[in-house]
Structure formats: structure tokens, C-alpha cells
């Protein structure tokens, strides 16, 4: 790792959107990013263009649609001017705009290339993030941060055959920048590199849970991607865990403390940081211990949880407060998964055909990312707001 990460502003100035030819400054809307996707349907008998169908699906999900039927119903109720703005074609003879029905939506979302769709929406969301950060550089953490985490789509199949997705999310904008499907015969560990290969991570801090505390991942991030890492350490790395636990924590003062109240509990987090070169892990520069004291507001009982982590960031690159911010920021990707489960009822979805489970998950990621970018903190309320006027989702896509 270089002695000093590049500054966020300098990194933004030199940023490239990997694998995409659309420059965000030239096209703020989503539709140009969807235009290059391969159409899975046979050329014969196509009544609706691919971009129009996908744009309709995105708007319907922004209005709270959870199924193919709900997307078709939203399209059927949408005014003709809204459909035209989304790229839905009108009949050349009558001039009437006919909305894509449920069968068309199902056929497209089942057959669409999941990798290509995730790459397109990820590139657009990265463009939004760049615009937001360039406009408000003062709100940035010392370095941009990306969290990596996986999620199983429980309703996508029987146990052992369910779709599992690994995603990388921007901490600040809470937008999913990249996503890959994990082969059921492998696991998340082997998908870590392919997920991040498409992202420019120079000067970025990558956070992950204990599953990805792997020596190969650390080497890859620091030497190949020119990034830093913060990894949680649990007993899946027994030697490293024992080394961390044996450090002289009693002699280290509390360097950051936060108090939070919500979800029926009161929580105190105390963080300690120790610079060390004695850990048997590539590029590890600082060890972290977080002691969480949690009180259940109903039972009034306390429980204590101790969490260890390591980072390649030196004390000069990130102090205790910044490290605490990065670690808390990582849990935002779990919050996204919670929104998909609770607000969109993702785990209850029985969509199983073709690429449909992944496609619907991608559309939910996109919808949440768009709403976060628009400053919406209550996603369920925002979906209800959009559902009352079909023009509102269109505006969120950058279409005027």
C-alpha cells in the first residue's frame, strides 16, 4: 500500500467509469445506459423495445411493485406521456401507446443478461455518486469506501439451489456499484475478485465481513487494486484471532465512543486501535477492538459483544474516529438487504424462472440507490409517494 492514499477530490477528478462508453456528464438519464444491453427475445414479433420495457420495470419498482403482475399493472395505469418518455413505442398507424403487459415484462426480465444489467445500472449509479461527491466534497469521509457482502434470495429455489448474490456498495450513496451471482458449487470467496475487477478502487477503502478476511483478498486489494482494506476477524482465522485477542488491550485507552438508541435497544460502542506490524496477515498496519454493550429496552438486560478487525490503513491515513465510521458504514449494505426483505418482501418472492430472481434483486438495488441519491431516508414512504403519481419515478431516472 502506498504511504498515502490519494485524496477523494483528486481521485474523483481522475475517475473512469469502467467498461462503459456513456459519460455521466453527457447523459444524466438512465436510458442511454440500458440501450446497449442485448435483447434476449427473438427479433420476430417484438412489439416493445427493450429499453422501454426495462424503464417501465424500473419505474414500477420505484413505485413499490414487487412482482411481474404489479409491474404490468403499473404500466397499464401509466399515462401515455409517461410511457413515451420511457421509450415505449406508439403504434405507427394510430399513434396510440400500448403499455407492455405482464407477459412481455416476464419474458424480458427472465431472459435478460444479469451481468450486463448489473454493469449498466452500476455504471449509472457510479456516475450519480461522482456528481454528488464532486458537488459536495466536504461531506466525504477521508477516503471513499465500498462494502462487500452477499445475500441469498431465499424464495428463489429449494434449499441448496437458491440464487446467491455478492454485491459491492458505496458507503456514502448506499448504491450497489457491482453485483455478481455466486455459483452454487462455489462460494463468495472465489467471487470476490471478479466482483471488484470492474471497479476502479484506487484510493478506496474496502470493508468486508469475516468470510472475506483472506490473505489472497488482502494482497489483491493492496497490490492489484491499490486500495486499502478493513476486515472483521472471527474464529474462521484462528491464528489471527488469537494474535488479536492476545494484544495488550488493557493498556490501550478508549479512542472512540458512540451511543445509539433505536429498534428497542440502547447500544454503546467503544473502539480501541493499536498500530502493530506483528500480525501474520498481509499489509496489516492497525488492529482494532470494538466492545459493544447492548441493552434490551424491554428486558433491561445488558449483553457484551467484542469484535476484532484489522486494516491496512496506517494511523496517519485513518485515526480511530475514521475507522469507526468505516466499520459502521459497512453495515449499510446489510441495511439494504433488510429493506429488500421487509419493504419489497424479497425473501417471500417465489420468482424462480431463468434470471428473474437476480433481475428483480438488481431492480430493487437500483430503486433504493436512486431514492438514497434523492435524499430519501424512509424507503417505504418514498415508494408510497411515487405510487401516487406515475410521473415521479420518471423524474428520478433523470428524464425530463
Tab-separated table of N, CA and C in Angstrom, residues 161-298:
chain	number	residue	atom	x	y	z
A	161	UNK	N	-30.358	-24.746	-3.776
A	161	UNK	CA	-30.476	-24.334	-5.173
A	161	UNK	C	-30.930	-22.883	-5.282
A	162	UNK	N	-30.775	-22.118	-4.222
A	162	UNK	CA	-31.210	-20.729	-4.218
A	162	UNK	C	-30.157	-19.828	-4.859
A	163	UNK	N	-30.610	-18.725	-5.411
A	163	UNK	CA	-29.702	-17.741	-6.006
A	163	UNK	C	-28.999	-16.981	-4.891
A	164	UNK	N	-27.673	-16.851	-5.007
A	164	UNK	CA	-26.894	-16.090	-4.030
A	164	UNK	C	-26.112	-15.029	-4.782
A	165	UNK	N	-26.210	-13.788	-4.311
A	165	UNK	CA	-25.587	-12.656	-4.982
A	165	UNK	C	-24.563	-12.002	-4.064
A	166	UNK	N	-23.439	-11.607	-4.641
A	166	UNK	CA	-22.404	-10.869	-3.922
A	166	UNK	C	-22.348	-9.467	-4.517
A	167	UNK	N	-22.412	-8.448	-3.649
A	167	UNK	CA	-22.518	-7.075	-4.121
A	167	UNK	C	-21.471	-6.190	-3.469
A	168	UNK	N	-21.132	-5.104	-4.181
A	168	UNK	CA	-20.259	-4.057	-3.653
A	168	UNK	C	-21.057	-2.762	-3.622
A	169	UNK	N	-21.142	-2.139	-2.443
A	169	UNK	CA	-21.969	-0.956	-2.255
A	169	UNK	C	-21.139	0.235	-1.795
A	170	UNK	N	-21.415	1.379	-2.378
A	170	UNK	CA	-20.782	2.630	-1.979
A	170	UNK	C	-21.309	3.041	-0.609
A	171	UNK	N	-20.425	3.256	0.366
A	171	UNK	CA	-20.857	3.632	1.704
A	171	UNK	C	-21.662	4.932	1.703
A	172	UNK	N	-21.156	5.936	0.991
A	172	UNK	CA	-21.751	7.269	1.074
A	172	UNK	C	-23.131	7.313	0.438
A	173	UNK	N	-23.243	6.847	-0.795
A	173	UNK	CA	-24.502	6.920	-1.511
A	173	UNK	C	-25.397	5.726	-1.305
A	174	UNK	N	-24.873	4.656	-0.694
A	174	UNK	CA	-25.615	3.415	-0.456
A	174	UNK	C	-26.186	2.860	-1.763
A	175	UNK	N	-25.388	2.970	-2.836
A	175	UNK	CA	-25.769	2.439	-4.141
A	175	UNK	C	-24.910	1.225	-4.455
A	176	UNK	N	-25.527	0.180	-4.995
A	176	UNK	CA	-24.803	-1.026	-5.392
A	176	UNK	C	-24.085	-0.737	-6.704
A	177	UNK	N	-22.760	-0.765	-6.668
A	177	UNK	CA	-21.943	-0.424	-7.825
A	177	UNK	C	-21.627	-1.623	-8.699
A	178	UNK	N	-21.661	-2.824	-8.113
A	178	UNK	CA	-21.365	-4.047	-8.871
A	178	UNK	C	-22.011	-5.213	-8.146
A	179	UNK	N	-22.378	-6.226	-8.909
A	179	UNK	CA	-23.003	-7.413	-8.330
A	179	UNK	C	-22.734	-8.611	-9.228
A	180	UNK	N	-22.453	-9.759	-8.627
A	180	UNK	CA	-22.263	-10.993	-9.375
A	180	UNK	C	-23.052	-12.111	-8.696
A	181	UNK	N	-23.449	-13.072	-9.497
A	181	UNK	CA	-24.124	-14.242	-8.955
A	181	UNK	C	-23.080	-15.284	-8.603
A	182	UNK	N	-23.212	-15.843	-7.419
A	182	UNK	CA	-22.264	-16.837	-6.942
A	182	UNK	C	-22.761	-18.212	-7.340
A	183	UNK	N	-21.915	-18.964	-8.013
A	183	UNK	CA	-22.247	-20.323	-8.423
A	183	UNK	C	-22.501	-21.167	-7.192
A	184	UNK	N	-23.583	-21.943	-7.224
A	184	UNK	CA	-23.921	-22.782	-6.080
A	184	UNK	C	-22.858	-23.803	-5.741
A	185	UNK	N	-21.954	-24.086	-6.688
A	185	UNK	CA	-20.912	-25.069	-6.431
A	185	UNK	C	-19.666	-24.429	-5.806
A	186	UNK	N	-19.657	-23.102	-5.731
A	186	UNK	CA	-18.523	-22.423	-5.117
A	186	UNK	C	-19.025	-21.625	-3.924
A	187	UNK	N	-18.383	-20.521	-3.601
A	187	UNK	CA	-18.883	-19.636	-2.556
A	187	UNK	C	-18.405	-18.218	-2.818
A	188	UNK	N	-18.707	-17.334	-1.883
A	188	UNK	CA	-18.387	-15.924	-2.081
A	188	UNK	C	-16.893	-15.662	-2.240
A	189	UNK	N	-16.076	-16.478	-1.615
A	189	UNK	CA	-14.633	-16.202	-1.606
A	189	UNK	C	-14.076	-16.146	-3.020
A	190	UNK	N	-14.470	-17.090	-3.865
A	190	UNK	CA	-13.944	-17.123	-5.230
A	190	UNK	C	-14.540	-16.030	-6.108
A	191	UNK	N	-15.659	-15.447	-5.685
A	191	UNK	CA	-16.306	-14.400	-6.483
A	191	UNK	C	-15.817	-13.006	-6.117
A	192	UNK	N	-14.988	-12.882	-5.087
A	192	UNK	CA	-14.547	-11.578	-4.598
A	192	UNK	C	-13.790	-10.805	-5.680
A	193	UNK	N	-12.809	-11.433	-6.304
A	193	UNK	CA	-12.033	-10.782	-7.348
A	193	UNK	C	-12.863	-10.411	-8.555
A	194	UNK	N	-13.640	-11.357	-9.135
A	194	UNK	CA	-14.476	-10.998	-10.285
A	194	UNK	C	-15.446	-9.859	-9.998
A	195	UNK	N	-15.953	-9.773	-8.772
A	195	UNK	CA	-16.859	-8.681	-8.419
A	195	UNK	C	-16.158	-7.333	-8.511
A	196	UNK	N	-14.952	-7.246	-7.949
A	196	UNK	CA	-14.260	-5.960	-7.836
A	196	UNK	C	-13.402	-5.618	-9.045
A	197	UNK	N	-13.181	-6.584	-9.938
A	197	UNK	CA	-12.340	-6.321	-11.114
A	197	UNK	C	-12.857	-5.159	-11.947
A	198	UNK	N	-14.182	-4.990	-12.003
A	198	UNK	CA	-14.771	-3.980	-12.872
A	198	UNK	C	-14.767	-2.580	-12.249
A	199	UNK	N	-14.328	-2.458	-11.003
A	199	UNK	CA	-14.361	-1.171	-10.315
A	199	UNK	C	-12.969	-0.567	-10.201
A	200	UNK	N	-12.899	0.746	-10.357
A	200	UNK	CA	-11.672	1.485	-10.082
A	200	UNK	C	-11.639	1.766	-8.589
A	201	UNK	N	-10.771	1.075	-7.856
A	201	UNK	CA	-10.736	1.172	-6.398
A	201	UNK	C	-9.503	1.890	-5.875
A	202	UNK	N	-8.719	2.488	-6.751
A	202	UNK	CA	-7.514	3.178	-6.290
A	202	UNK	C	-7.889	4.254	-5.285
A	203	UNK	N	-7.262	4.211	-4.109
A	203	UNK	CA	-7.547	5.191	-3.073
A	203	UNK	C	-8.824	4.936	-2.308
A	204	UNK	N	-9.419	3.750	-2.471
A	204	UNK	CA	-10.686	3.412	-1.819
A	204	UNK	C	-10.438	2.462	-0.653
A	205	UNK	N	-11.265	2.562	0.371
A	205	UNK	CA	-11.237	1.622	1.491
A	205	UNK	C	-12.326	0.578	1.254
A	206	UNK	N	-11.953	-0.692	1.246
A	206	UNK	CA	-12.904	-1.783	1.031
A	206	UNK	C	-13.152	-2.476	2.364
A	207	UNK	N	-14.414	-2.549	2.762
A	207	UNK	CA	-14.783	-3.210	4.006
A	207	UNK	C	-15.498	-4.522	3.695
A	208	UNK	N	-15.334	-5.487	4.577
A	208	UNK	CA	-15.967	-6.793	4.366
A	208	UNK	C	-16.139	-7.501	5.693
A	209	UNK	N	-16.964	-8.550	5.680
A	209	UNK	CA	-17.161	-9.320	6.895
A	209	UNK	C	-16.080	-10.387	7.024
A	210	UNK	N	-16.213	-11.235	8.046
A	210	UNK	CA	-15.147	-12.185	8.375
A	210	UNK	C	-14.904	-13.212	7.276
A	211	UNK	N	-15.918	-13.522	6.476
A	211	UNK	CA	-15.745	-14.516	5.415
A	211	UNK	C	-14.645	-14.110	4.444
A	212	UNK	N	-14.505	-12.796	4.210
A	212	UNK	CA	-13.533	-12.310	3.234
A	212	UNK	C	-12.232	-11.856	3.872
A	213	UNK	N	-12.014	-12.224	5.112
A	213	UNK	CA	-10.714	-11.977	5.732
A	213	UNK	C	-9.781	-13.085	5.267
A	214	UNK	N	-9.318	-12.938	4.046
A	214	UNK	CA	-8.477	-13.929	3.376
A	214	UNK	C	-7.179	-13.256	2.935
A	215	UNK	N	-6.081	-13.975	3.053
A	215	UNK	CA	-4.783	-13.430	2.682
A	215	UNK	C	-4.758	-13.029	1.199
A	216	UNK	N	-5.367	-13.864	0.354
A	216	UNK	CA	-5.381	-13.567	-1.071
A	216	UNK	C	-6.161	-12.286	-1.360
A	217	UNK	N	-7.261	-12.060	-0.631
A	217	UNK	CA	-8.045	-10.847	-0.832
A	217	UNK	C	-7.238	-9.610	-0.449
A	218	UNK	N	-6.517	-9.694	0.667
A	218	UNK	CA	-5.714	-8.559	1.120
A	218	UNK	C	-4.638	-8.213	0.098
A	219	UNK	N	-3.949	-9.231	-0.412
A	219	UNK	CA	-2.920	-8.990	-1.421
A	219	UNK	C	-3.519	-8.372	-2.676
A	220	UNK	N	-4.645	-8.903	-3.100
A	220	UNK	CA	-5.318	-8.411	-4.305
A	220	UNK	C	-5.699	-6.946	-4.155
A	221	UNK	N	-6.296	-6.579	-3.031
A	221	UNK	CA	-6.748	-5.207	-2.837
A	221	UNK	C	-5.579	-4.226	-2.812
A	222	UNK	N	-4.530	-4.571	-2.082
A	222	UNK	CA	-3.433	-3.625	-1.887
A	222	UNK	C	-2.521	-3.550	-3.105
A	223	UNK	N	-2.142	-4.703	-3.658
A	223	UNK	CA	-1.150	-4.706	-4.739
A	223	UNK	C	-1.758	-4.543	-6.125
A	224	UNK	N	-2.958	-5.091	-6.334
A	224	UNK	CA	-3.576	-5.035	-7.662
A	224	UNK	C	-4.491	-3.822	-7.800
A	225	UNK	N	-5.366	-3.612	-6.817
A	225	UNK	CA	-6.357	-2.548	-6.909
A	225	UNK	C	-5.914	-1.236	-6.276
A	226	UNK	N	-4.753	-1.218	-5.625
A	226	UNK	CA	-4.251	-0.009	-4.972
A	226	UNK	C	-5.273	0.557	-3.986
A	227	UNK	N	-5.903	-0.347	-3.250
A	227	UNK	CA	-6.924	0.021	-2.279
A	227	UNK	C	-6.457	-0.359	-0.881
A	228	UNK	N	-7.201	0.064	0.115
A	228	UNK	CA	-6.978	-0.345	1.496
A	228	UNK	C	-8.120	-1.256	1.921
A	229	UNK	N	-7.922	-1.980	3.008
A	229	UNK	CA	-8.982	-2.876	3.483
A	229	UNK	C	-9.205	-2.703	4.980
A	230	UNK	N	-10.435	-3.004	5.401
A	230	UNK	CA	-10.782	-3.193	6.813
A	230	UNK	C	-11.572	-4.483	6.878
A	231	UNK	N	-11.050	-5.464	7.611
A	231	UNK	CA	-11.668	-6.790	7.672
A	231	UNK	C	-12.008	-7.152	9.116
A	232	UNK	N	-13.188	-7.702	9.301
A	232	UNK	CA	-13.564	-8.273	10.597
A	232	UNK	C	-12.874	-9.617	10.745
A	233	UNK	N	-12.399	-9.916	11.944
A	233	UNK	CA	-11.701	-11.179	12.200
A	233	UNK	C	-12.492	-11.994	13.216
A	234	UNK	N	-12.842	-13.209	12.808
A	234	UNK	CA	-13.523	-14.132	13.718
A	234	UNK	C	-12.743	-15.442	13.759
A	235	UNK	N	-13.344	-16.453	14.304
A	235	UNK	CA	-12.626	-17.703	14.549
A	235	UNK	C	-12.397	-18.523	13.288
A	236	UNK	N	-12.891	-18.063	12.125
A	236	UNK	CA	-12.550	-18.760	10.891
A	236	UNK	C	-11.082	-18.539	10.528
A	237	UNK	N	-10.444	-17.552	11.183
A	237	UNK	CA	-8.997	-17.324	11.080
A	237	UNK	C	-8.420	-17.491	12.491
A	238	UNK	N	-8.294	-18.750	12.961
A	238	UNK	CA	-7.973	-18.981	14.380
A	238	UNK	C	-6.649	-18.384	14.835
A	239	UNK	N	-5.614	-18.494	14.005
A	239	UNK	CA	-4.310	-17.954	14.417
A	239	UNK	C	-4.355	-16.439	14.525
A	240	UNK	N	-4.901	-15.797	13.521
A	240	UNK	CA	-5.011	-14.345	13.536
A	240	UNK	C	-5.908	-13.879	14.674
A	241	UNK	N	-6.995	-14.595	14.919
A	241	UNK	CA	-7.908	-14.236	16.001
A	241	UNK	C	-7.191	-14.296	17.349
A	242	UNK	N	-6.401	-15.349	17.562
A	242	UNK	CA	-5.661	-15.465	18.831
A	242	UNK	C	-4.626	-14.343	18.964
A	243	UNK	N	-3.966	-13.998	17.860
A	243	UNK	CA	-2.992	-12.904	17.911
A	243	UNK	C	-3.660	-11.589	18.307
A	244	UNK	N	-4.816	-11.321	17.742
A	244	UNK	CA	-5.520	-10.086	18.068
A	244	UNK	C	-5.986	-10.079	19.524
A	245	UNK	N	-6.527	-11.194	19.935
A	245	UNK	CA	-7.039	-11.277	21.308
A	245	UNK	C	-5.925	-11.114	22.325
A	246	UNK	N	-4.695	-11.535	21.976
A	246	UNK	CA	-3.571	-11.503	22.921
A	246	UNK	C	-2.873	-10.145	22.993
A	247	UNK	N	-3.256	-9.210	22.132
A	247	UNK	CA	-2.626	-7.888	22.184
A	247	UNK	C	-2.941	-7.189	23.506
A	248	UNK	N	-2.092	-6.267	23.950
A	248	UNK	CA	-2.266	-5.639	25.274
A	248	UNK	C	-3.377	-4.582	25.284
A	249	UNK	N	-4.596	-5.024	25.114
A	249	UNK	CA	-5.717	-4.084	25.029
A	249	UNK	C	-5.966	-3.342	26.342
A	250	UNK	N	-5.623	-3.956	27.468
A	250	UNK	CA	-5.844	-3.294	28.752
A	250	UNK	C	-5.042	-2.000	28.868
A	251	UNK	N	-3.948	-1.914	28.125
A	251	UNK	CA	-3.101	-0.726	28.179
A	251	UNK	C	-3.497	0.329	27.150
A	252	UNK	N	-4.473	-0.005	26.301
A	252	UNK	CA	-4.883	0.918	25.231
A	252	UNK	C	-6.133	1.671	25.670
A	253	UNK	N	-6.123	2.978	25.665
A	253	UNK	CA	-7.307	3.738	26.086
A	253	UNK	C	-8.436	3.646	25.060
A	254	UNK	N	-9.643	3.943	25.503
A	254	UNK	CA	-10.778	4.055	24.592
A	254	UNK	C	-10.554	5.288	23.721
A	255	UNK	N	-10.566	5.090	22.402
A	255	UNK	CA	-10.240	6.193	21.500
A	255	UNK	C	-11.440	6.721	20.713
A	256	UNK	N	-12.539	5.986	20.754
A	256	UNK	CA	-13.765	6.469	20.121
A	256	UNK	C	-14.948	5.791	20.815
A	257	UNK	N	-15.972	6.567	21.114
A	257	UNK	CA	-17.152	6.013	21.792
A	257	UNK	C	-18.408	6.636	21.201
A	258	UNK	N	-19.385	5.787	20.901
A	258	UNK	CA	-20.666	6.260	20.368
A	258	UNK	C	-21.799	5.617	21.144
A	259	UNK	N	-22.921	6.339	21.215
A	259	UNK	CA	-24.126	5.849	21.879
A	259	UNK	C	-25.281	5.935	20.886
A	260	UNK	N	-26.011	4.838	20.748
A	260	UNK	CA	-27.151	4.808	19.822
A	260	UNK	C	-28.359	4.209	20.514
A	261	UNK	N	-29.528	4.747	20.171
A	261	UNK	CA	-30.786	4.235	20.694
A	261	UNK	C	-31.740	4.018	19.524
A	262	UNK	N	-32.340	2.853	19.462
A	262	UNK	CA	-33.286	2.551	18.396
A	262	UNK	C	-33.529	1.069	18.270
A	263	UNK	N	-34.638	0.720	17.589
A	263	UNK	CA	-35.015	-0.682	17.374
A	263	UNK	C	-35.107	-1.449	18.699
A	264	UNK	N	-35.573	-0.761	19.737
A	264	UNK	CA	-35.801	-1.422	21.012
A	264	UNK	C	-34.553	-1.717	21.814
A	265	UNK	N	-33.464	-1.006	21.524
A	265	UNK	CA	-32.242	-1.264	22.270
A	265	UNK	C	-31.413	0.004	22.406
A	266	UNK	N	-30.535	-0.023	23.377
A	266	UNK	CA	-29.580	1.056	23.611
A	266	UNK	C	-28.195	0.444	23.504
A	267	UNK	N	-27.335	1.072	22.698
A	267	UNK	CA	-26.028	0.467	22.414
A	267	UNK	C	-24.898	1.467	22.626
A	268	UNK	N	-23.849	0.988	23.282
A	268	UNK	CA	-22.628	1.761	23.472
A	268	UNK	C	-21.502	1.036	22.747
A	269	UNK	N	-20.795	1.751	21.873
A	269	UNK	CA	-19.657	1.154	21.155
A	269	UNK	C	-18.383	1.861	21.586
A	270	UNK	N	-17.418	1.090	22.037
A	270	UNK	CA	-16.122	1.651	22.424
A	270	UNK	C	-15.042	1.014	21.558
A	271	UNK	N	-14.245	1.858	20.913
A	271	UNK	CA	-13.241	1.373	19.965
A	271	UNK	C	-11.838	1.679	20.471
A	272	UNK	N	-10.966	0.683	20.310
A	272	UNK	CA	-9.541	0.834	20.605
A	272	UNK	C	-8.754	0.470	19.351
A	273	UNK	N	-7.656	1.176	19.124
A	273	UNK	CA	-6.815	0.932	17.952
A	273	UNK	C	-5.371	0.817	18.394
A	274	UNK	N	-4.670	-0.139	17.783
A	274	UNK	CA	-3.269	-0.378	18.137
A	274	UNK	C	-2.472	-0.564	16.853
A	275	UNK	N	-1.480	0.288	16.625
A	275	UNK	CA	-0.590	0.103	15.470
A	275	UNK	C	0.366	-1.043	15.759
A	276	UNK	N	0.498	-1.947	14.790
A	276	UNK	CA	1.363	-3.109	15.003
A	276	UNK	C	1.797	-3.692	13.674
A	277	UNK	N	3.010	-4.258	13.664
A	277	UNK	CA	3.492	-4.985	12.486
A	277	UNK	C	3.712	-6.452	12.820
A	278	UNK	N	3.116	-6.896	13.943
A	278	UNK	CA	3.354	-8.259	14.422
A	278	UNK	C	2.282	-9.241	13.981
A	279	UNK	N	1.280	-8.794	13.252
A	279	UNK	CA	0.200	-9.679	12.855
A	279	UNK	C	0.577	-10.463	11.603
A	280	UNK	N	0.227	-11.735	11.596
A	280	UNK	CA	0.534	-12.610	10.471
A	280	UNK	C	-0.556	-12.488	9.412
A	281	UNK	N	-0.582	-11.314	8.749
A	281	UNK	CA	-1.577	-11.058	7.710
A	281	UNK	C	-1.014	-9.982	6.796
A	282	UNK	N	-1.159	-10.144	5.477
A	282	UNK	CA	-0.526	-9.210	4.537
A	282	UNK	C	-0.960	-7.763	4.738
A	283	UNK	N	0.025	-6.877	4.851
A	283	UNK	CA	-0.170	-5.429	4.869
A	283	UNK	C	-0.946	-4.917	6.083
A	284	UNK	N	-1.159	-5.752	7.098
A	284	UNK	CA	-1.888	-5.299	8.285
A	284	UNK	C	-1.066	-4.236	9.014
A	285	UNK	N	-1.665	-3.074	9.249
A	285	UNK	CA	-0.959	-1.961	9.893
A	285	UNK	C	-1.546	-1.601	11.248
A	286	UNK	N	-2.866	-1.806	11.428
A	286	UNK	CA	-3.508	-1.485	12.694
A	286	UNK	C	-4.479	-2.595	13.083
A	287	UNK	N	-4.533	-2.854	14.384
A	287	UNK	CA	-5.503	-3.785	14.949
A	287	UNK	C	-6.591	-2.982	15.648
A	288	UNK	N	-7.809	-3.479	15.588
A	288	UNK	CA	-8.965	-2.764	16.135
A	288	UNK	C	-9.750	-3.696	17.045
A	289	UNK	N	-10.166	-3.178	18.184
A	289	UNK	CA	-11.100	-3.913	19.040
A	289	UNK	C	-12.301	-3.015	19.327
A	290	UNK	N	-13.490	-3.562	19.102
A	290	UNK	CA	-14.732	-2.844	19.385
A	290	UNK	C	-15.511	-3.637	20.425
A	291	UNK	N	-15.817	-3.003	21.525
A	291	UNK	CA	-16.628	-3.620	22.578
A	291	UNK	C	-17.999	-2.962	22.543
A	292	UNK	N	-19.003	-3.762	22.244
A	292	UNK	CA	-20.379	-3.272	22.167
A	292	UNK	C	-21.157	-3.709	23.393
A	293	UNK	N	-21.734	-2.730	24.081
A	293	UNK	CA	-22.609	-3.006	25.223
A	293	UNK	C	-24.035	-2.693	24.783
A	294	UNK	N	-24.891	-3.720	24.771
A	294	UNK	CA	-26.239	-3.581	24.233
A	294	UNK	C	-27.259	-3.880	25.328
A	295	UNK	N	-28.213	-2.965	25.478
A	295	UNK	CA	-29.270	-3.142	26.473
A	295	UNK	C	-30.613	-3.282	25.784
A	296	UNK	N	-31.300	-4.394	26.059
A	296	UNK	CA	-32.656	-4.600	25.551
A	296	UNK	C	-33.605	-3.732	26.366
A	297	UNK	N	-34.311	-2.836	25.714
A	297	UNK	CA	-35.148	-1.880	26.422
A	297	UNK	C	-36.361	-2.521	27.082
A	298	UNK	N	-36.738	-3.716	26.640
A	298	UNK	CA	-37.868	-4.411	27.265
A	298	UNK	C	-37.423	-5.201	28.488
